[in-house]
Amino acid sequence: MGLSSTKFGAFDPENPTKNRITDIGPRHFWDFFPPIIQRNYGKWLYHEVLEPGVLVHVSETGEKVYTVRAGGMRIMSSAFMRDICDVADRHCDGYVRFTTRNNVEFLVDSFEKIEPLKKELETSKFFSGSLKFPVGGTGAGITNIVHTQGYIHCHTPATDASSMVKALMDDLFEYFQSMTLPAKLRVSMACCLNMCGAVHCSDIALLGYHRKPPIIDHEFLAKMCEIPTVIASCPKAAFSPSTTADGKKTVKLKEERCMFCGNCYTMCAALPLSDKEGDGVVVLAGGKLSNRISPPKFSKVIVPFLPNNFPRFPETCDVVKRIVEVYAANANKYERLGDWAERIGWEKFFEQCELPFTEHLIDDYRLQYDTYRTSTQFKYTDAAWAVSKAAGGLD
Amino acid sequence: MIAMSFEPKVPQKDLDYQELRIYTDEELQNPSDEELKSFKIKYDIPMLEDLESGPWPSFVADLKVEALRRRKLADDRLLINRDVVEDLLGQLEVSFEDGETHWKHGGIVGVNGYGGGVIGRYSDLPAKFPGVAHFHTVRLNQPASKFYKSAFLRGLADMWELRGSGIFNMHGSTGDIVLLGTFTEQLEPIFQESAHHLSNDIGGSGSNLRTPECCVGKARCEYALYDTQAMCYELTMHYQDELHRPMFPYKFKFKFDGCPNGCVASIARSDLSFIGAWRDNIRIDQDAVQGYIAGDFVPGGGSHRGRDWGKFDIQKEVIDRCPSGCMKYEDGVLSIDDANCVRCMHCINTMPRAVRPGTDTGISILCGAKAPILEGAQMATLIVPFMKAEPPYDNIKDAIDRIQEYWIEEGKNRERIGEMIQRIGLPRFLEACGLPPAPQHVWRPRENPYIFWKAEDVPGGFERDIDDYRKRHAR
């Protein structure tokens, strides 16, 4: 029996429990494996990246599966999904896989099948000239940027996601299609600090952020929200109860306490934060989440604010590209961006990347103390001389 | 043939697109490039159109294809507003102009009997963009490690184009197939059509168990130290009730990484992170080590091919980079002091043909990762160093139940388990889980002596008599 094209399909609004199917979970994964994957499940011996975007995995049975990885759009239409299926049907017996980072993987069971597949992927373009399936995203390069919804679907964003990622990937495209970096470099994007994703442990992270306290919708707040919940929502206890001139219950805000996290807006729609001038992009760097060589680590804030310059965010793209280039030129083989920054010292990172160090980058939230340098071990940079001068320690 | 543990226990319905399909070949025909080049949607979108160029796939170009497709379909071949895609693009352009989102705050919608899986969304400009007046999201639980057959995807594309915007996220951050944008009336039909014809349920949201996610695992990775797909599937099925019906203080995520490389980032973004581990010795093939040294094999599986890093130097690239300094290469022989190995994977990643993980494998369990909201980001903390992970995973289900029961009892509203651990302290959490404390739980012992001694820890307890004290000490 096929999918229904009637208004309610398998659902009967008159009798909602009739033939109802619930709690069946996802499709079992096994049927979706290509036969070569079924035959070699758990038997893989080693793999190799043959060229950017092309992998071979060798099994103890002697079989080899070849994977061609194409950069994907996280947001895609049904039309594009059918394009993916067309490629899968023509080259891969109808099988296809998506990666955690929103790439699309086409698997073939012989070396000869790679070239025709690659050729189709590399020549498929949208009417506007953009590639549909750029091949790459493997090894010591930059793979797809994972991102969140932004203005496409979210009610709390401080920036847009799909547009920034498209602009960044256009600018970083050479690194997607090559493996010239000291180690892999993961870029991630989240449009507010709710962070639907692992942005906080990325080599480079872009984060949408607000800079103006919420506007209090005094006339409606008590109708829309529970005042104790609003007061409790603030991690800095910035709200206190108040009344309007005509006696309506509301809250007042100590603005100097606001850290712009937006948790109050999540709890109460009468406290919007978004603002054209206030909102923008924070850049973080130096995080990782694999356990290879060094343990996972958090990304650090290196640029406190860049404007939301739609649609291509030139300031953000420039900073990211600059960091990638300095890292590529200076880090050792296998050294992740954060490991490199720690080895040379963050003072040298700011000097080499020509990024200003401002007071915003010194932690003054609750967990501040363990970032303070309690040592005489440091390196001299211009920023250090500026402090010495300000202290009257230099001629 | 005896079914292996990872194969389905119940027969799966075979999917045939010719049987499933809604649209005819003619209806599925995409507009030509010439048509698309001259196609203008209902609104001026100059900023978005700037994103049609450049090498990276353009979501704007793609959405325009979908918009023009929808213009051509007959009225009864679309069950929500024909203009949904054009209105989405129009609203997005206005959001760029205003520097602010135009989605209203929240909205409670869902399907009967479930408390999650559907995210309500309404435009705050419904008069201007009626096609996105409702723009609800349905999360569908993705198959483990995201392999698909085209018949499934084509069926899904037809169903979603008919009943929604036709726009997907493949995939959302938690791993679900995200159906982006439909009207309230179509939520139940989408749910039941997916269940009846695609054998696929919806995923989690809100204070539910969120849709579990795993890496590619044994399907195509030599590093998988346990069967991530099988365990992800089994736990997803075992916890269906928790997945669909909110019963927790806040969201709860499971993620399954087959090895410490961590391809699904479980350590950074799951409340319970299951990471593959081994406890015996790394397997070394000395001939293959020589193969790497001689240059017969490319180091790192070719990950650094794009640049000339010089001849492979085992001392510099492997031995000296071992974080615990437990490797030696002497007299042509590689040796590892396995008791001091921390399983960082670097030697294995760098010489995959010569060095392989041990064969006595299982998982480490870590707990409590989350994004910054509210008290700062957290990574997962090691709770169980090693545990066997074999079907039906009863030992792991028991451990999960203990952890979740304690959190349900002790956690505050909207408090992630990682935040609860910070609030009550790791010692109390370990005690509640019935786990003895170990140096593996911390990087280093505490640096302050503020130990919360209990009365029963101290001989004589806390009850003392001030008069007795005063007999010895004048006021």
CSV table of N, CA and C in Angstrom, one decimal, chain B residues 48-169:
chain,number,residue,atom,x,y,z
B,48,LEU,N,19.4,37.6,-0.5
B,48,LEU,CA,19.4,36.1,-0.6
B,48,LEU,C,20.0,35.7,-2.0
B,49,GLU,N,19.6,36.5,-3.0
B,49,GLU,CA,20.1,36.1,-4.3
B,49,GLU,C,21.6,36.2,-4.4
B,50,ASP,N,22.2,37.1,-3.6
B,50,ASP,CA,23.7,37.2,-3.6
B,50,ASP,C,24.3,35.8,-3.1
B,51,LEU,N,23.5,35.0,-2.5
B,51,LEU,CA,24.0,33.7,-2.0
B,51,LEU,C,23.8,32.6,-3.0
B,52,GLU,N,23.3,32.9,-4.2
B,52,GLU,CA,23.2,31.9,-5.2
B,52,GLU,C,24.5,31.6,-5.9
B,53,SER,N,25.4,32.5,-5.8
B,53,SER,CA,26.7,32.3,-6.5
B,53,SER,C,27.7,31.7,-5.5
B,54,GLY,N,28.9,31.4,-6.0
B,54,GLY,CA,30.0,30.8,-5.2
B,54,GLY,C,29.9,29.3,-5.3
B,55,PRO,N,31.1,28.6,-5.1
B,55,PRO,CA,31.1,27.2,-5.3
B,55,PRO,C,30.3,26.3,-4.4
B,56,TRP,N,30.1,26.7,-3.1
B,56,TRP,CA,29.5,25.9,-2.2
B,56,TRP,C,28.0,25.8,-2.5
B,57,PRO,N,27.4,24.6,-2.3
B,57,PRO,CA,25.9,24.4,-2.7
B,57,PRO,C,25.1,25.6,-2.1
B,58,SER,N,24.3,26.2,-2.9
B,58,SER,CA,23.5,27.3,-2.5
B,58,SER,C,22.1,26.9,-2.0
B,59,PHE,N,21.8,27.1,-0.8
B,59,PHE,CA,20.4,26.7,-0.3
B,59,PHE,C,19.4,27.7,-0.9
B,60,VAL,N,19.8,28.9,-1.3
B,60,VAL,CA,18.8,29.8,-1.9
B,60,VAL,C,18.4,29.3,-3.3
B,61,ALA,N,19.5,28.9,-4.1
B,61,ALA,CA,19.2,28.3,-5.4
B,61,ALA,C,18.3,27.1,-5.3
B,62,ASP,N,18.6,26.2,-4.3
B,62,ASP,CA,17.8,25.0,-4.1
B,62,ASP,C,16.4,25.4,-3.7
B,63,LEU,N,16.2,26.3,-2.8
B,63,LEU,CA,14.8,26.7,-2.4
B,63,LEU,C,14.0,27.3,-3.6
B,64,LYS,N,14.7,28.0,-4.5
B,64,LYS,CA,14.0,28.5,-5.6
B,64,LYS,C,13.5,27.4,-6.6
B,65,VAL,N,14.3,26.3,-6.7
B,65,VAL,CA,13.9,25.2,-7.5
B,65,VAL,C,12.6,24.6,-6.9
B,66,GLU,N,12.6,24.5,-5.6
B,66,GLU,CA,11.4,24.0,-4.9
B,66,GLU,C,10.2,24.9,-5.0
B,67,ALA,N,10.5,26.2,-5.0
B,67,ALA,CA,9.4,27.2,-5.1
B,67,ALA,C,8.8,27.1,-6.5
B,68,LEU,N,9.6,27.0,-7.5
B,68,LEU,CA,9.0,26.9,-8.9
B,68,LEU,C,8.3,25.6,-9.1
B,69,ARG,N,8.9,24.5,-8.5
B,69,ARG,CA,8.2,23.2,-8.6
B,69,ARG,C,6.8,23.4,-8.0
B,70,ARG,N,6.6,24.0,-6.9
B,70,ARG,CA,5.3,24.1,-6.2
B,70,ARG,C,4.4,25.0,-7.0
B,71,ARG,N,4.9,25.9,-7.8
B,71,ARG,CA,4.0,26.7,-8.6
B,71,ARG,C,3.3,25.9,-9.7
B,72,LYS,N,4.1,24.8,-10.1
B,72,LYS,CA,3.6,24.0,-11.2
B,72,LYS,C,2.7,22.9,-10.8
B,73,LEU,N,2.6,22.5,-9.6
B,73,LEU,CA,1.8,21.4,-9.2
B,73,LEU,C,0.3,21.8,-9.1
B,74,ALA,N,-0.5,20.8,-9.4
B,74,ALA,CA,-2.0,21.1,-9.4
B,74,ALA,C,-2.4,21.4,-7.9
B,75,ASP,N,-3.6,22.1,-7.8
B,75,ASP,CA,-4.1,22.5,-6.5
B,75,ASP,C,-4.2,21.3,-5.5
B,76,ASP,N,-4.7,20.2,-6.0
B,76,ASP,CA,-5.0,19.1,-5.1
B,76,ASP,C,-3.7,18.2,-4.9
B,77,ARG,N,-2.6,18.7,-5.4
B,77,ARG,CA,-1.3,17.9,-5.2
B,77,ARG,C,-0.4,18.6,-4.1
B,78,LEU,N,-1.0,19.6,-3.5
B,78,LEU,CA,-0.3,20.2,-2.3
B,78,LEU,C,-1.4,20.4,-1.2
B,79,LEU,N,-1.0,20.0,0.0
B,79,LEU,CA,-2.0,20.1,1.1
B,79,LEU,C,-1.8,21.3,2.0
B,80,ILE,N,-0.7,21.9,1.9
B,80,ILE,CA,-0.5,23.2,2.6
B,80,ILE,C,-0.3,24.3,1.5
B,81,ASN,N,-0.2,25.5,2.0
B,81,ASN,CA,0.0,26.7,1.1
B,81,ASN,C,1.1,26.5,0.0
B,82,ARG,N,0.7,26.7,-1.2
B,82,ARG,CA,1.6,26.6,-2.3
B,82,ARG,C,2.8,27.5,-2.2
B,83,ASP,N,2.6,28.7,-1.5
B,83,ASP,CA,3.7,29.7,-1.5
B,83,ASP,C,4.6,29.5,-0.3
B,84,VAL,N,4.6,28.4,0.4
B,84,VAL,CA,5.3,28.3,1.6
B,84,VAL,C,6.8,28.6,1.4
B,85,VAL,N,7.4,28.1,0.3
B,85,VAL,CA,8.8,28.3,0.1
B,85,VAL,C,9.1,29.8,-0.2
B,86,GLU,N,8.3,30.4,-1.1
B,86,GLU,CA,8.5,31.8,-1.4
B,86,GLU,C,8.3,32.6,-0.2
B,87,ASP,N,7.3,32.3,0.6
B,87,ASP,CA,7.1,33.1,1.8
B,87,ASP,C,8.2,33.0,2.8
B,88,LEU,N,8.8,31.8,2.9
B,88,LEU,CA,10.0,31.6,3.8
B,88,LEU,C,11.1,32.5,3.3
B,89,LEU,N,11.4,32.4,2.0
B,89,LEU,CA,12.5,33.3,1.5
B,89,LEU,C,12.2,34.8,1.7
B,90,GLY,N,10.9,35.1,1.5
B,90,GLY,CA,10.5,36.5,1.7
B,90,GLY,C,10.7,37.0,3.1
B,91,GLN,N,10.3,36.1,4.0
B,91,GLN,CA,10.5,36.5,5.5
B,91,GLN,C,12.0,36.5,5.9
B,92,LEU,N,12.7,35.6,5.3
B,92,LEU,CA,14.2,35.6,5.6
B,92,LEU,C,14.8,36.9,5.1
B,93,GLU,N,14.5,37.4,3.9
B,93,GLU,CA,15.0,38.6,3.4
B,93,GLU,C,14.7,39.8,4.4
B,94,VAL,N,13.4,39.8,4.8
B,94,VAL,CA,13.0,40.8,5.8
B,94,VAL,C,13.8,40.7,7.1
B,95,SER,N,14.0,39.5,7.5
B,95,SER,CA,14.8,39.3,8.7
B,95,SER,C,16.2,39.9,8.6
B,96,PHE,N,16.8,39.7,7.4
B,96,PHE,CA,18.1,40.3,7.1
B,96,PHE,C,18.0,41.9,7.2
B,97,GLU,N,17.0,42.4,6.6
B,97,GLU,CA,16.8,43.9,6.6
B,97,GLU,C,16.7,44.4,8.0
B,98,ASP,N,15.9,43.6,8.8
B,98,ASP,CA,15.6,44.1,10.2
B,98,ASP,C,16.7,43.7,11.2
B,99,GLY,N,17.5,42.7,10.8
B,99,GLY,CA,18.5,42.2,11.7
B,99,GLY,C,17.8,41.5,12.9
B,100,GLU,N,16.7,40.9,12.7
B,100,GLU,CA,15.9,40.3,13.8
B,100,GLU,C,15.1,39.1,13.2
B,101,THR,N,14.9,38.1,13.9
B,101,THR,CA,14.1,37.0,13.5
B,101,THR,C,12.6,37.4,13.4
B,102,HIS,N,11.8,36.7,12.6
B,102,HIS,CA,10.4,37.0,12.6
B,102,HIS,C,9.6,35.8,13.0
B,103,TRP,N,10.2,34.9,13.8
B,103,TRP,CA,9.4,33.8,14.3
B,103,TRP,C,8.9,34.1,15.7
B,104,LYS,N,7.6,33.8,16.0
B,104,LYS,CA,7.1,34.1,17.3
B,104,LYS,C,7.7,33.1,18.3
B,105,HIS,N,7.6,33.5,19.5
B,105,HIS,CA,8.1,32.7,20.6
B,105,HIS,C,7.2,31.4,20.8
B,106,GLY,N,7.8,30.3,20.6
B,106,GLY,CA,7.2,29.0,21.0
B,106,GLY,C,5.9,28.7,20.3
B,107,GLY,N,5.1,27.9,21.0
B,107,GLY,CA,3.8,27.4,20.4
B,107,GLY,C,3.7,25.9,20.7
B,108,ILE,N,2.6,25.6,21.4
B,108,ILE,CA,2.5,24.2,21.9
B,108,ILE,C,1.6,23.4,20.8
B,109,VAL,N,2.3,22.6,20.0
B,109,VAL,CA,1.5,21.7,19.1
B,109,VAL,C,2.2,20.3,19.3
B,110,GLY,N,1.5,19.3,18.8
B,110,GLY,CA,2.0,18.0,18.9
B,110,GLY,C,1.0,17.0,18.3
B,111,VAL,N,1.4,15.7,18.5
B,111,VAL,CA,0.5,14.6,18.1
B,111,VAL,C,-0.1,13.9,19.4
B,112,ASN,N,-1.2,13.4,19.3
B,112,ASN,CA,-1.9,12.7,20.4
B,112,ASN,C,-1.0,11.6,21.0
B,113,GLY,N,-0.9,11.7,22.3
B,113,GLY,CA,-0.2,10.6,23.0
B,113,GLY,C,1.3,10.9,23.2
B,114,TYR,N,1.8,11.8,22.4
B,114,TYR,CA,3.2,12.1,22.5
B,114,TYR,C,3.4,13.5,23.1
B,115,GLY,N,4.5,13.7,23.9
B,115,GLY,CA,4.8,15.0,24.4
B,115,GLY,C,6.0,15.6,23.8
B,116,GLY,N,6.3,15.2,22.6
B,116,GLY,CA,7.5,15.8,21.9
B,116,GLY,C,7.6,15.4,20.5
B,117,GLY,N,8.7,15.8,19.8
B,117,GLY,CA,8.9,15.5,18.4
B,117,GLY,C,8.4,16.5,17.5
B,118,VAL,N,7.5,17.4,17.9
B,118,VAL,CA,7.0,18.4,17.1
B,118,VAL,C,7.3,19.8,17.7
B,119,ILE,N,7.8,20.7,16.9
B,119,ILE,CA,8.2,22.0,17.5
B,119,ILE,C,7.2,23.0,16.8
B,120,GLY,N,6.4,23.7,17.6
B,120,GLY,CA,5.5,24.7,17.1
B,120,GLY,C,6.2,26.0,16.7
B,121,ARG,N,5.8,26.5,15.5
B,121,ARG,CA,6.4,27.7,15.1
B,121,ARG,C,5.4,28.5,14.3
B,122,TYR,N,5.3,29.8,14.6
B,122,TYR,CA,4.4,30.8,13.9
B,122,TYR,C,5.2,32.0,13.5
B,123,SER,N,4.8,32.5,12.3
B,123,SER,CA,5.4,33.8,11.9
B,123,SER,C,4.8,34.9,12.6
B,124,ASP,N,5.6,36.0,12.9
B,124,ASP,CA,5.0,37.2,13.4
B,124,ASP,C,4.6,38.2,12.3
B,125,LEU,N,4.7,37.8,11.1
B,125,LEU,CA,4.2,38.5,10.0
B,125,LEU,C,3.3,37.7,9.1
B,126,PRO,N,2.2,37.1,9.8
B,126,PRO,CA,1.4,36.1,9.0
B,126,PRO,C,0.6,36.8,7.9
B,127,ALA,N,0.3,38.1,8.0
B,127,ALA,CA,-0.5,38.7,7.0
B,127,ALA,C,0.3,38.9,5.7
B,128,LYS,N,1.6,39.2,6.0
B,128,LYS,CA,2.5,39.4,4.8
B,128,LYS,C,2.9,38.1,4.2
B,129,PHE,N,3.2,37.1,5.1
B,129,PHE,CA,3.7,35.8,4.6
B,129,PHE,C,2.8,34.7,5.1
B,130,PRO,N,1.5,34.6,4.5
B,130,PRO,CA,0.6,33.6,5.0
B,130,PRO,C,1.0,32.2,4.9
B,131,GLY,N,1.9,31.9,3.9
B,131,GLY,CA,2.4,30.5,3.7
B,131,GLY,C,3.2,30.0,4.8
B,132,VAL,N,3.7,30.9,5.7
B,132,VAL,CA,4.5,30.4,6.8
B,132,VAL,C,3.8,30.9,8.1
B,133,ALA,N,2.5,31.2,8.0
B,133,ALA,CA,1.8,31.6,9.3
B,133,ALA,C,2.0,30.5,10.3
B,134,HIS,N,1.8,29.2,9.9
B,134,HIS,CA,2.3,28.1,10.8
B,134,HIS,C,3.5,27.6,10.1
B,135,PHE,N,4.5,27.2,10.8
B,135,PHE,CA,5.7,26.6,10.2
B,135,PHE,C,6.3,25.6,11.2
B,136,HIS,N,5.5,24.6,11.5
B,136,HIS,CA,5.9,23.7,12.6
B,136,HIS,C,6.9,22.7,12.0
B,137,THR,N,7.8,22.2,12.9
B,137,THR,CA,8.8,21.2,12.6
B,137,THR,C,8.4,19.9,13.1
B,138,VAL,N,8.6,18.8,12.3
B,138,VAL,CA,8.4,17.5,12.8
B,138,VAL,C,9.8,16.8,12.8
B,139,ARG,N,10.2,16.2,13.9
B,139,ARG,CA,11.5,15.5,13.9
B,139,ARG,C,11.2,14.0,13.7
B,140,LEU,N,11.8,13.4,12.7
B,140,LEU,CA,11.7,12.0,12.5
B,140,LEU,C,13.0,11.3,13.0
B,141,ASN,N,12.8,10.2,13.7
B,141,ASN,CA,14.0,9.5,14.2
B,141,ASN,C,14.8,8.9,13.1
B,142,GLN,N,16.0,9.4,12.9
B,142,GLN,CA,16.8,8.9,11.8
B,142,GLN,C,17.3,7.4,12.0
B,143,PRO,N,17.5,6.7,11.0
B,143,PRO,CA,18.1,5.3,11.2
B,143,PRO,C,19.5,5.5,11.7
B,144,ALA,N,20.0,4.5,12.5
B,144,ALA,CA,21.3,4.6,13.1
B,144,ALA,C,22.4,4.8,12.1
B,145,SER,N,23.2,5.8,12.3
B,145,SER,CA,24.4,6.2,11.4
B,145,SER,C,24.0,6.7,10.0
B,146,LYS,N,22.7,6.9,9.8
B,146,LYS,CA,22.2,7.7,8.7
B,146,LYS,C,22.5,7.1,7.3
B,147,PHE,N,22.5,5.8,7.2
B,147,PHE,CA,22.4,5.1,5.9
B,147,PHE,C,21.0,5.1,5.4
B,148,TYR,N,20.8,5.2,4.1
B,148,TYR,CA,19.4,5.2,3.6
B,148,TYR,C,19.4,4.4,2.2
B,149,LYS,N,18.2,4.0,1.9
B,149,LYS,CA,17.9,3.5,0.6
B,149,LYS,C,17.1,4.6,-0.1
B,150,SER,N,17.3,4.8,-1.4
B,150,SER,CA,16.6,5.9,-2.1
B,150,SER,C,15.1,5.8,-2.0
B,151,ALA,N,14.6,4.5,-2.0
B,151,ALA,CA,13.1,4.3,-1.9
B,151,ALA,C,12.5,5.0,-0.7
B,152,PHE,N,13.2,4.9,0.4
B,152,PHE,CA,12.8,5.6,1.6
B,152,PHE,C,12.8,7.1,1.5
B,153,LEU,N,13.9,7.6,1.0
B,153,LEU,CA,14.1,9.1,0.8
B,153,LEU,C,13.1,9.6,-0.2
B,154,ARG,N,12.9,8.9,-1.3
B,154,ARG,CA,11.9,9.4,-2.3
B,154,ARG,C,10.5,9.4,-1.7
B,155,GLY,N,10.2,8.4,-1.0
B,155,GLY,CA,8.8,8.3,-0.4
B,155,GLY,C,8.7,9.5,0.6
B,156,LEU,N,9.7,9.7,1.4
B,156,LEU,CA,9.7,10.8,2.3
B,156,LEU,C,9.5,12.1,1.6
B,157,ALA,N,10.3,12.3,0.6
B,157,ALA,CA,10.2,13.6,-0.2
B,157,ALA,C,8.8,13.8,-0.7
B,158,ASP,N,8.2,12.8,-1.3
B,158,ASP,CA,6.8,12.9,-1.8
B,158,ASP,C,5.9,13.3,-0.7
B,159,MET,N,5.9,12.5,0.4
B,159,MET,CA,5.0,12.7,1.5
B,159,MET,C,5.2,14.2,2.1
B,160,TRP,N,6.4,14.6,2.2
B,160,TRP,CA,6.7,15.9,2.8
B,160,TRP,C,6.4,17.1,1.8
B,161,GLU,N,6.5,16.8,0.5
B,161,GLU,CA,6.2,17.9,-0.4
B,161,GLU,C,4.7,18.1,-0.4
B,162,LEU,N,3.9,17.0,-0.3
B,162,LEU,CA,2.5,17.0,-0.3
B,162,LEU,C,1.9,17.7,1.0
B,163,ARG,N,2.5,17.3,2.1
B,163,ARG,CA,1.9,17.6,3.4
B,163,ARG,C,2.6,18.8,4.1
B,164,GLY,N,3.7,19.2,3.6
B,164,GLY,CA,4.5,20.3,4.2
B,164,GLY,C,5.2,21.2,3.2
B,165,SER,N,6.3,21.8,3.7
B,165,SER,CA,7.0,22.8,2.8
B,165,SER,C,7.9,22.0,1.8
B,166,GLY,N,8.2,20.8,2.0
B,166,GLY,CA,9.1,20.1,1.2
B,166,GLY,C,10.6,20.4,1.6
B,167,ILE,N,10.7,21.1,2.7
B,167,ILE,CA,12.1,21.5,3.1
B,167,ILE,C,12.5,20.6,4.3
B,168,PHE,N,13.7,20.1,4.2
B,168,PHE,CA,14.3,19.2,5.2
B,168,PHE,C,15.5,19.9,5.8
B,169,ASN,N,15.9,19.4,7.0
B,169,ASN,CA,17.3,19.4,7.5
B,169,ASN,C,17.7,18.0,7.5
